[in-house]
Tab-separated table of C-alpha atoms in Angstrom:
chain	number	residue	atom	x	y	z
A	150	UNK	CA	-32.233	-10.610	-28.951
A	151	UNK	CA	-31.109	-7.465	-30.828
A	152	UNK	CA	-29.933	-4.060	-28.650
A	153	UNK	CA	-27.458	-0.884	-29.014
A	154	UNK	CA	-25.189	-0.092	-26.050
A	155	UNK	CA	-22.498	2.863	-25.627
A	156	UNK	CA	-18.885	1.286	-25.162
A	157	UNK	CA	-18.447	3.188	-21.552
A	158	UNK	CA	-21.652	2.007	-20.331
A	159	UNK	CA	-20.916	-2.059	-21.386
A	160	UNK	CA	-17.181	-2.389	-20.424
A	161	UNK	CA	-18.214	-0.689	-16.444
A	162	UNK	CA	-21.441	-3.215	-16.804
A	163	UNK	CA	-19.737	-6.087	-17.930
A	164	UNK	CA	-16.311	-5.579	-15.143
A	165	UNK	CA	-19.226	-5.353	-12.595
A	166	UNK	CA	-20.761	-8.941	-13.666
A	167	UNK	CA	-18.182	-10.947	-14.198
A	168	UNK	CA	-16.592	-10.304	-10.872
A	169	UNK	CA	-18.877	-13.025	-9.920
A	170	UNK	CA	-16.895	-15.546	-12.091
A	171	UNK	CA	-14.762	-17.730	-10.773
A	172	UNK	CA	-11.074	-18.383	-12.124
A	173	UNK	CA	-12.130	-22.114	-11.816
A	174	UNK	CA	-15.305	-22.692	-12.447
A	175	UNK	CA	-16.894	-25.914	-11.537
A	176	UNK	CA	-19.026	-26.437	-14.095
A	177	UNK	CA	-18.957	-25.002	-17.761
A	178	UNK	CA	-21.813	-22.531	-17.836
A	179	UNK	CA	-20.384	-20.577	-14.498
A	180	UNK	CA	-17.604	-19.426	-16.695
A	181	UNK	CA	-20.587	-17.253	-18.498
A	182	UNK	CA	-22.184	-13.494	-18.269
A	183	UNK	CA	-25.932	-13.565	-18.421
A	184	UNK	CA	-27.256	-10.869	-20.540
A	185	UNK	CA	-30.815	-9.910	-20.462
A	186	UNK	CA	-32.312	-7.341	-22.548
A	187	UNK	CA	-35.779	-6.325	-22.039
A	188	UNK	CA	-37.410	-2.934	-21.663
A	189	UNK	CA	-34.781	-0.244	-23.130
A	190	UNK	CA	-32.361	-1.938	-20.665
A	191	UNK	CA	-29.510	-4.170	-20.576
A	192	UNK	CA	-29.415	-6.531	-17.603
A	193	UNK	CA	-25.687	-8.124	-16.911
A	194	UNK	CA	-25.528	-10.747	-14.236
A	195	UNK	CA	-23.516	-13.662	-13.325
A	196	UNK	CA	-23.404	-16.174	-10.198
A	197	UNK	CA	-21.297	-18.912	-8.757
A	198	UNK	CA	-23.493	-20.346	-6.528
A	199	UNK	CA	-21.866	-17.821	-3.735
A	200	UNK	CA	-21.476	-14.245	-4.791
A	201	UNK	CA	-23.814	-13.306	-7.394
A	202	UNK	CA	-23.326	-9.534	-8.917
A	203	UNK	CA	-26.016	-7.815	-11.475
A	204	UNK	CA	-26.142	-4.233	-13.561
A	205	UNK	CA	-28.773	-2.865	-15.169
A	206	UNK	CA	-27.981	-0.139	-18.031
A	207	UNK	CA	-30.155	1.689	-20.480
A	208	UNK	CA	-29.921	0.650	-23.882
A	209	UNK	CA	-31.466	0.872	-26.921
A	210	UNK	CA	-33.618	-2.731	-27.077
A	211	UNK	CA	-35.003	-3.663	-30.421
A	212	UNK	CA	-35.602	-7.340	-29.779
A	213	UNK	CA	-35.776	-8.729	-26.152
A	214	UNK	CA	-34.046	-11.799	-25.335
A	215	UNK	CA	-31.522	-13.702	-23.134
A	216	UNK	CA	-28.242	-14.770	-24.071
A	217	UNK	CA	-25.325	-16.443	-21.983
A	218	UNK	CA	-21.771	-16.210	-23.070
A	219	UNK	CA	-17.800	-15.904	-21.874
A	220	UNK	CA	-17.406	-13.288	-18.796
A	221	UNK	CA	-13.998	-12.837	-19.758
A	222	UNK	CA	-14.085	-12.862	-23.194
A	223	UNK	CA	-16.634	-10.370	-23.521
A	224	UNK	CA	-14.992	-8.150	-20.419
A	225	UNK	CA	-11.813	-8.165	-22.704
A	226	UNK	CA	-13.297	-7.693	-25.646
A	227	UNK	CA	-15.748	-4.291	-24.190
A	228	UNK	CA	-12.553	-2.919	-22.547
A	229	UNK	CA	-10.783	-3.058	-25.822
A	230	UNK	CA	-13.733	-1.527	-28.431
A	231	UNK	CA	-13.807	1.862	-29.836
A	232	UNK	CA	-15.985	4.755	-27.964
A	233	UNK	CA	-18.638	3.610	-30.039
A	234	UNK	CA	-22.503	2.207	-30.165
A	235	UNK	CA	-22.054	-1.571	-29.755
A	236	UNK	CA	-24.818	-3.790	-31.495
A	237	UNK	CA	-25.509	-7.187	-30.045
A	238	UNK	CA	-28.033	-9.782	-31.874
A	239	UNK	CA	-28.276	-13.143	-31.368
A	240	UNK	CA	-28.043	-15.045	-34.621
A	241	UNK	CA	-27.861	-18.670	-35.089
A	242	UNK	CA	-27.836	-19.344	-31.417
A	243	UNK	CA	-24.324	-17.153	-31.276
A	244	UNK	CA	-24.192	-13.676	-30.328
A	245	UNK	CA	-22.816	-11.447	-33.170
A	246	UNK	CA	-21.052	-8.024	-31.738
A	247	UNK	CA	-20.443	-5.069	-33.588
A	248	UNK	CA	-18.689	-1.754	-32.760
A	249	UNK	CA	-17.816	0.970	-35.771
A	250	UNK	CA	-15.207	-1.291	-37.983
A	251	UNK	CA	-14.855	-4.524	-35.432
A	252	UNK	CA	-16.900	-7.699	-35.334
A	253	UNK	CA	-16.947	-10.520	-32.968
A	254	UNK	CA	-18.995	-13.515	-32.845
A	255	UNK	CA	-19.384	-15.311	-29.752
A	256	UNK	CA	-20.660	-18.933	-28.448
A	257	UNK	CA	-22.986	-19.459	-26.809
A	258	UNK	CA	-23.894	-22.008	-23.618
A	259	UNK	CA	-27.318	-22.897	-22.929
A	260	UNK	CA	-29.319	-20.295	-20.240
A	261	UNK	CA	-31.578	-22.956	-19.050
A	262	UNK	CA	-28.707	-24.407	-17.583
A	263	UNK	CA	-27.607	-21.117	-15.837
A	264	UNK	CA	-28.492	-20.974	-11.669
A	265	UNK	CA	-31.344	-18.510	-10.937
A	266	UNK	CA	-29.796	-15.522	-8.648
A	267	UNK	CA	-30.752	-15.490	-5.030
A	268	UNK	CA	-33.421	-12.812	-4.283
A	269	UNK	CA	-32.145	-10.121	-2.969
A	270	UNK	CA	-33.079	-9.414	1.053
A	271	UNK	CA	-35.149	-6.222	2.160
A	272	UNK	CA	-33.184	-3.396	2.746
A	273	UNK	CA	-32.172	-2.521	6.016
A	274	UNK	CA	-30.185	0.686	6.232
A	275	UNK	CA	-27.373	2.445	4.190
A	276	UNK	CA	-24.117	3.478	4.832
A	277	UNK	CA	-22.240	6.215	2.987
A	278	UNK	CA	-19.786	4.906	0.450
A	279	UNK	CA	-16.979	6.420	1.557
A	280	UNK	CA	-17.113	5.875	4.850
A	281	UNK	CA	-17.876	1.889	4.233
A	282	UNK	CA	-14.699	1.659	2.035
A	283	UNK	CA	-12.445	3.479	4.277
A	284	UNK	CA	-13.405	1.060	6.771
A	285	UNK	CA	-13.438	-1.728	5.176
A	286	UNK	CA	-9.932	-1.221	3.981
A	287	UNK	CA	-8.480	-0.260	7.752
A	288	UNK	CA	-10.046	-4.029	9.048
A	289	UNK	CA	-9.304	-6.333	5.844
A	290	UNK	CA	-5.623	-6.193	6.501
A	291	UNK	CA	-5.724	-8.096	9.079
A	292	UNK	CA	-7.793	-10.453	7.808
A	293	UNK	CA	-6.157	-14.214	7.829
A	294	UNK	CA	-5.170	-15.513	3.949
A	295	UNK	CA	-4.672	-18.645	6.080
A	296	UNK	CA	-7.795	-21.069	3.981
A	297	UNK	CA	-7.248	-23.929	6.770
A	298	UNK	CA	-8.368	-21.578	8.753
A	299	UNK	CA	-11.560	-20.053	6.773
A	300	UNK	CA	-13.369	-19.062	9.876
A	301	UNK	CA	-10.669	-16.203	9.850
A	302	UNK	CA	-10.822	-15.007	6.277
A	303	UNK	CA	-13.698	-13.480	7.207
A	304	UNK	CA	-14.731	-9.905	8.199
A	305	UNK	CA	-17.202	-10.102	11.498
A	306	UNK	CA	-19.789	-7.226	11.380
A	307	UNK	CA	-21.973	-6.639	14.256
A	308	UNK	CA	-25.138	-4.178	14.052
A	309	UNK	CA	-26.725	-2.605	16.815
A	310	UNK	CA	-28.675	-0.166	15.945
A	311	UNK	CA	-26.722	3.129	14.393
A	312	UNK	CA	-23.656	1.157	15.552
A	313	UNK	CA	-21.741	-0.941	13.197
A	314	UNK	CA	-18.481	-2.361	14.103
A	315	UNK	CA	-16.600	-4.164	11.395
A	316	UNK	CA	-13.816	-6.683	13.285
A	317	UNK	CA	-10.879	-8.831	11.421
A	318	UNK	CA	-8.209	-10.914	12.724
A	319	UNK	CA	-5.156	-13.403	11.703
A	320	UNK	CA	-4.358	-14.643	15.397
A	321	UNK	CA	-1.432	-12.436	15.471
A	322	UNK	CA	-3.294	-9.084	14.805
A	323	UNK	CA	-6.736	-7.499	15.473
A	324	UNK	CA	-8.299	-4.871	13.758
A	325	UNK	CA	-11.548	-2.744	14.609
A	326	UNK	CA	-13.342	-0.208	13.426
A	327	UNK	CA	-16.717	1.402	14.933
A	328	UNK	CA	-18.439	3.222	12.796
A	329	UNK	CA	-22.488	5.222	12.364
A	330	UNK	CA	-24.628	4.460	9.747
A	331	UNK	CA	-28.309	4.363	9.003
A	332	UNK	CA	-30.246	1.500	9.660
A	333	UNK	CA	-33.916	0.629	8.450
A	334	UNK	CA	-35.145	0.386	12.466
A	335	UNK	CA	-33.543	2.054	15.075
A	336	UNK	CA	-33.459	-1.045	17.009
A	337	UNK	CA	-32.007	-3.810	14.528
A	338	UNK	CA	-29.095	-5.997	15.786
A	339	UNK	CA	-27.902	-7.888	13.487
A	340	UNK	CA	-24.043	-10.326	12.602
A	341	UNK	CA	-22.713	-11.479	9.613
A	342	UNK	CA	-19.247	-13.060	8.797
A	343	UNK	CA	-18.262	-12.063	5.496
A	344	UNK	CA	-15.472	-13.203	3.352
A	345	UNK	CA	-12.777	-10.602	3.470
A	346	UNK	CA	-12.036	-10.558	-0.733
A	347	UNK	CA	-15.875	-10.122	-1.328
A	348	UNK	CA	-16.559	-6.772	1.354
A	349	UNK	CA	-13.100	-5.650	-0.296
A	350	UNK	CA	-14.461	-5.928	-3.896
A	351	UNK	CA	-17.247	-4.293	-3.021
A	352	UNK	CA	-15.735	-1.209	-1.000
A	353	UNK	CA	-13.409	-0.853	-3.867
A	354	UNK	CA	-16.347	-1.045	-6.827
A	355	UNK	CA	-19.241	0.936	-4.674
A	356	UNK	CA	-17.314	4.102	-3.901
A	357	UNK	CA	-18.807	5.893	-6.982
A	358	UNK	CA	-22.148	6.039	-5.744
A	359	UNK	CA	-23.369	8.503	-2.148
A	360	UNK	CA	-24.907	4.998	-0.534
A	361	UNK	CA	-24.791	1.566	0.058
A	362	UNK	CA	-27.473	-0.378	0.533
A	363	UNK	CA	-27.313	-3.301	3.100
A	364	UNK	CA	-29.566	-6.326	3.455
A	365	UNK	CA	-29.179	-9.481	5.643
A	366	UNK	CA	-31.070	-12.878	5.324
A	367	UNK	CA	-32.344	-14.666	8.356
A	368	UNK	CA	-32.538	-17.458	5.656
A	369	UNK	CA	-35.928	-18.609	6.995
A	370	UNK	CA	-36.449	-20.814	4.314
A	371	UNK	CA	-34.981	-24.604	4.492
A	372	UNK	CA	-32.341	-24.899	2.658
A	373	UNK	CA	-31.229	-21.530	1.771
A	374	UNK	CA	-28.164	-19.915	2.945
A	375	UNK	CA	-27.905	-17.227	4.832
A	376	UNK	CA	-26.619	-14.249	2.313
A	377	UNK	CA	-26.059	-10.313	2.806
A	378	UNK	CA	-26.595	-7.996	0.118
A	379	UNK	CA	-25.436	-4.776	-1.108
A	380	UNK	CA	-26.531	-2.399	-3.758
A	381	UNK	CA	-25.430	0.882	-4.823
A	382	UNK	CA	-27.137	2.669	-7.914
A	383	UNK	CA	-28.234	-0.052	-10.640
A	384	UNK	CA	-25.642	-2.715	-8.797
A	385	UNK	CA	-26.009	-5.399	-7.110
A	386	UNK	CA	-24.480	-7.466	-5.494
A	387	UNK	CA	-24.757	-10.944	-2.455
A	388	UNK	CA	-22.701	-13.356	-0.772
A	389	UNK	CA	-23.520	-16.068	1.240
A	390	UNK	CA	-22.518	-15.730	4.623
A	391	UNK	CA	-19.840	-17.793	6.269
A	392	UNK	CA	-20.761	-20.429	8.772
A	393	UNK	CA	-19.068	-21.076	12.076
A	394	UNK	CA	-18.960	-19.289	15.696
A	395	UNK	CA	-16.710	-16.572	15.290
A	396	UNK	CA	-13.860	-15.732	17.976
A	397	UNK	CA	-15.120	-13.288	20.900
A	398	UNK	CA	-11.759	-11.073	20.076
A	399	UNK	CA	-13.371	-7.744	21.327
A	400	UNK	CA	-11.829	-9.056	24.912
A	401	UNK	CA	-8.278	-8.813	23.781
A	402	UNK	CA	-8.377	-5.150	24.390
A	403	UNK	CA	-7.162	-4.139	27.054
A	404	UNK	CA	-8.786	-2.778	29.738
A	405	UNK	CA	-6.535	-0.420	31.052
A	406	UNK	CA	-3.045	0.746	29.527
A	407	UNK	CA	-0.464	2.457	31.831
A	408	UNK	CA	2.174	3.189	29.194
A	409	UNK	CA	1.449	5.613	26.386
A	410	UNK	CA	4.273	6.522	23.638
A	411	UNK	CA	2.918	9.218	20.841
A	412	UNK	CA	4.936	9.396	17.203
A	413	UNK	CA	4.649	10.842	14.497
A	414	UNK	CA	3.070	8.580	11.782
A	415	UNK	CA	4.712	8.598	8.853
A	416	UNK	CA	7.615	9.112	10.584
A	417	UNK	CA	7.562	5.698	11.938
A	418	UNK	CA	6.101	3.995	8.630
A	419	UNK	CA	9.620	5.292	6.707
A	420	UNK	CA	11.935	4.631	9.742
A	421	UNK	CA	10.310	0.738	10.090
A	422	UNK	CA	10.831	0.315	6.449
A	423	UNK	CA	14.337	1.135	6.479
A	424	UNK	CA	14.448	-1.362	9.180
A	425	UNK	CA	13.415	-3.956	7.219
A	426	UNK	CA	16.504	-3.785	5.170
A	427	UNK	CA	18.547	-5.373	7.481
A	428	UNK	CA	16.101	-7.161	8.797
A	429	UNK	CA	16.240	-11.064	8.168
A	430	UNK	CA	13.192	-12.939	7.130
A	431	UNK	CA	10.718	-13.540	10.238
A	432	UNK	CA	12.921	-11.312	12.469
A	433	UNK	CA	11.249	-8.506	14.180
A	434	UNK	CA	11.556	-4.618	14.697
A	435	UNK	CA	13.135	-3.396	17.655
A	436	UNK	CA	11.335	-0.182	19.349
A	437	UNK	CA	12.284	0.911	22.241
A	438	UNK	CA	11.040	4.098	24.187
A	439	UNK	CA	12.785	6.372	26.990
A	440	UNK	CA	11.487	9.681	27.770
A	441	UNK	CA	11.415	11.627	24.491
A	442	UNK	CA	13.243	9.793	22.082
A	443	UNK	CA	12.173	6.233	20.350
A	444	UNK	CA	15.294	4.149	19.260
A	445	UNK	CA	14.406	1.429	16.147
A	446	UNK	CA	16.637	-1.024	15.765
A	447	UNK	CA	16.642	-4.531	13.611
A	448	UNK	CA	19.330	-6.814	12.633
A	449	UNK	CA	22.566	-8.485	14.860
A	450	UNK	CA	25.777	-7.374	14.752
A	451	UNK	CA	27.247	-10.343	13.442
A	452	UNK	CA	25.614	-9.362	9.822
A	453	UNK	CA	23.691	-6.317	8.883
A	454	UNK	CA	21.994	-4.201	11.332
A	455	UNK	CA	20.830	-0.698	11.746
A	456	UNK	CA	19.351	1.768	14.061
A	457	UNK	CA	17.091	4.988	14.168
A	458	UNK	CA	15.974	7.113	16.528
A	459	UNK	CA	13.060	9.939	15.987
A	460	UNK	CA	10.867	11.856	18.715
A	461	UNK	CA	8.358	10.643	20.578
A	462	UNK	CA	6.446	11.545	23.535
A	463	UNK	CA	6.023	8.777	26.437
A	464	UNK	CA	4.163	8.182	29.492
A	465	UNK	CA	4.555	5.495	31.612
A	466	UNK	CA	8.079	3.754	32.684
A	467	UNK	CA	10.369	3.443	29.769
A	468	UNK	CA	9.167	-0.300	27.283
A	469	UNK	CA	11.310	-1.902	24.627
A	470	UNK	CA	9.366	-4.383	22.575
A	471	UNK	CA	9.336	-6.118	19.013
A	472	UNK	CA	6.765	-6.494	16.341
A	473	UNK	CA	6.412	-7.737	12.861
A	474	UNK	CA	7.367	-5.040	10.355
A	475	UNK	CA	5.144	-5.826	7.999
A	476	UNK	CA	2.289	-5.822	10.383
A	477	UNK	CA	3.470	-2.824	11.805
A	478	UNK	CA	3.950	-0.863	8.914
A	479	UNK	CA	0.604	-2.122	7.324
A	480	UNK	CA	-1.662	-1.001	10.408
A	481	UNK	CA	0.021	1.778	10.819
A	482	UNK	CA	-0.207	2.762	7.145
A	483	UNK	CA	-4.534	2.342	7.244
A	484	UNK	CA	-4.197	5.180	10.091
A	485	UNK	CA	-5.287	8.630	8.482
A	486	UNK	CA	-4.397	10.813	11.495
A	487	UNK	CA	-0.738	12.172	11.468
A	488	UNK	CA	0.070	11.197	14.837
A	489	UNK	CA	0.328	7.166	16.107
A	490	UNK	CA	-0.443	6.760	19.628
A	491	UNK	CA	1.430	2.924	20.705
A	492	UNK	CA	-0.494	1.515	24.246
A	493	UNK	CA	1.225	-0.766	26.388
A	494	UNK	CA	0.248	-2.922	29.085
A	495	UNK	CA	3.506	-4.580	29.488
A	496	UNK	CA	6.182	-5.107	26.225
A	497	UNK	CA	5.434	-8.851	25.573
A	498	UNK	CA	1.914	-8.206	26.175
A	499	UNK	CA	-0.234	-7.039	22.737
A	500	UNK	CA	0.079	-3.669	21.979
A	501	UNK	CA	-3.118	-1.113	20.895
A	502	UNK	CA	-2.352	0.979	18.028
A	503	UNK	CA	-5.063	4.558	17.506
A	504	UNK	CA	-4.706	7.467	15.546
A	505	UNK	CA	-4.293	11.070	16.856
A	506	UNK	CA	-4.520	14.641	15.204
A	507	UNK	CA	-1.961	16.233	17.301
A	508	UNK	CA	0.876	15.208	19.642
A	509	UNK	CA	-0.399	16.287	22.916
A	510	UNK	CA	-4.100	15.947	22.046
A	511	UNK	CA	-6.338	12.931	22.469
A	512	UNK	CA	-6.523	9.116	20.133
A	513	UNK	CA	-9.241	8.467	18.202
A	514	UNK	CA	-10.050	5.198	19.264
A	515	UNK	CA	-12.979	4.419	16.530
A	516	UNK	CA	-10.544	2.335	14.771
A	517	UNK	CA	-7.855	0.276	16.951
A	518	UNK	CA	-4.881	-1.987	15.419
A	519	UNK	CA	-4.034	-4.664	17.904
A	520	UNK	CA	-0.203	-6.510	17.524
A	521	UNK	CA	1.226	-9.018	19.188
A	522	UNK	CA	4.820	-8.591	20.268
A	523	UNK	CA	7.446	-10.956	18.549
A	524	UNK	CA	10.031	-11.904	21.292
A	525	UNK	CA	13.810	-11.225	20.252
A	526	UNK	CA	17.052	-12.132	21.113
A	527	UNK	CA	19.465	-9.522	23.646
């Protein structure tokens, strides 16, 4: 194996593939980066027998070969080179690197011993890039971090059609978000519970390219797990699937909401934060709304406390009701309209969180931020 790589090209390659190596791995050769040169191209690729991730960049291939070494070694090591041509050959069963004045010589682990990547499913649709990371990012919050609970680490999304819906919750919040995108057949339907860090690392990494590329397994074959895929340019990436019957959450929305308060957004993001200050550990946010005004409040007179009060425009009878700060200021802060619009079926009932564009105009309800209300002392 001998080939000639720019510096800019291997260090994006090589971050790509080795975000498929785990911290721990369980076995020696997971810890390793396969690199495949064949072709005038460099393939990078790594699994650990649940997310695999692959890039394929041009290079200048002189002899063909295989090689498996250190992810994080050689991700270091390409982040740290000079903008410069980088040689690779593999001598002596290690894998010489050289780049203007600096040389490294790596081990090597055996490739045979390396798991095959799954094959990737067949397409079926794309979604724009930014669109998929913006919503991805507005549902993951609420994701649980909870592992005893895995089935709700995971991100539920539901096809139908040009419909996807992307759903995440930690049993004390629910976030969804409803979004278009372009499916292979206008009639698929199609579910898959995804782990929360994975569809993150992926929003995060595809947002260079126009489209993402979606594919889900039936995993039809015995044995083989059910995986979706995503690919983006020369990227790849799968995951399997998680198993389990996911909560039916889309009934905690409410049906009907008589009381309606309307703020200003990051109005109420810097007020709750200066909340917090005086706020104990595991003690709530006051809000409570009369006709015009919204009063914030956190703390107990007996030691620090504090209170606001900003605009706000309510309908309904008057509510005063508690939440989480942290919960509150992190759904509020995945909002990108300027106005918050705060639904109420009754204050110890969950409340619905939207976005608006103006005050008096109407909530965009494609993404909703449900929060459970925290009950507090008088």
């Amino acid at each position: 194996m001998k080939f000639t790589v720019t510096r800019e090209v291997l260090a994006e390659a090589i971050s790509w593939g080795s975000r498929a190596v785990p911290q721990r791995p369980a076995i020696p050769v997971l810890s390793g980066v396969r690199l495949s040169a064949a072709d005038e191209s460099l393939v990078i690729s790594a699994f650990d027998y649940e997310t695999s991730a692959k890039a394929e960049v041009p290079a200048e291939v002189e002899e063909p070969g295989e090689a498996l070494v250190s992810g994080r070694l050689l991700s270091d090591i390409a982040k740290l080179l000079p903008s410069k041509p980088v040689q690779f050959s593999l001598v002596d069963g290690k894998v010489e690197i050289r780049c203007a004045s600096s040389n490294y010589v790596l081990a090597t682990m055996p490739v045979e011993d390396y798991p095959a990547l799954p094959n990737f499913p067949d397409i079926d649709g794309s979604i724009d890039a930014s669109d998929l990371a913006t919503a991805v990012s507005q549902v993951a919050i609420a994701a649980s971090k909870d592992e005893t609970l895995p089935l709700l680490t995971g991100v539920m999304v539901e096809i139908n059609g040009a419909n996807m819906t992307l759903m995440a919750t930690d049993r004390y919040r629910l976030a969804m978000r409803e979004l278009m995108w372009h499916p292979s057949v206008t009639d698929l339907k199609a579910s898959a519970l995804i782990r929360s860090k994975v569809l993150s690392e992926v929003a995060k990494t595809m947002t260079s390219s126009g489209n993402v590329s979606l594919a889900f397994s039936d995993a039809k074959i015995p044995g083989q797990s059910r995986i979706v895929g995503f690919a983006a340019g020369e990227r790849m990436t799968t995951s399997n699937l998680m198993d389990g019957d996911y909560p039916p959450v889309r009934g905690l929305f409410p049906d009907n909401t008589p009381i309606h308060a309307v703020v200003n957004r990051q109005e109420l993001i810097d007020a709750t934060r200066r909340m917090k200050l005086v706020a104990e550990r595991n003690t709530p946010v006051r809000l409570s709304f009369s006709d015009g005004t919204l009063t914030l409040s956190a703390g107990t007179g007996e030691d620090a406390h504090a209170t606001e009060a900003m605009q706000a425009v309510l309908q309904g009878e008057e509510i005063t009701t508690a939440f989480n700060p942290n919960f509150l200021t992190e759904g509020l802060a995945v909002i990108n309209e300027p106005y918050i619009r705060m639904s109420f079926v009754h204050a110890s009932k969950p409340a619905v969180l939207t976005g608006q564009a103006e005050l008096d105009g109407e909530d965009d309800k494609s993404f909703r931020y449900l929060l459970m209300p925290i009950r507090y002392g008088a």
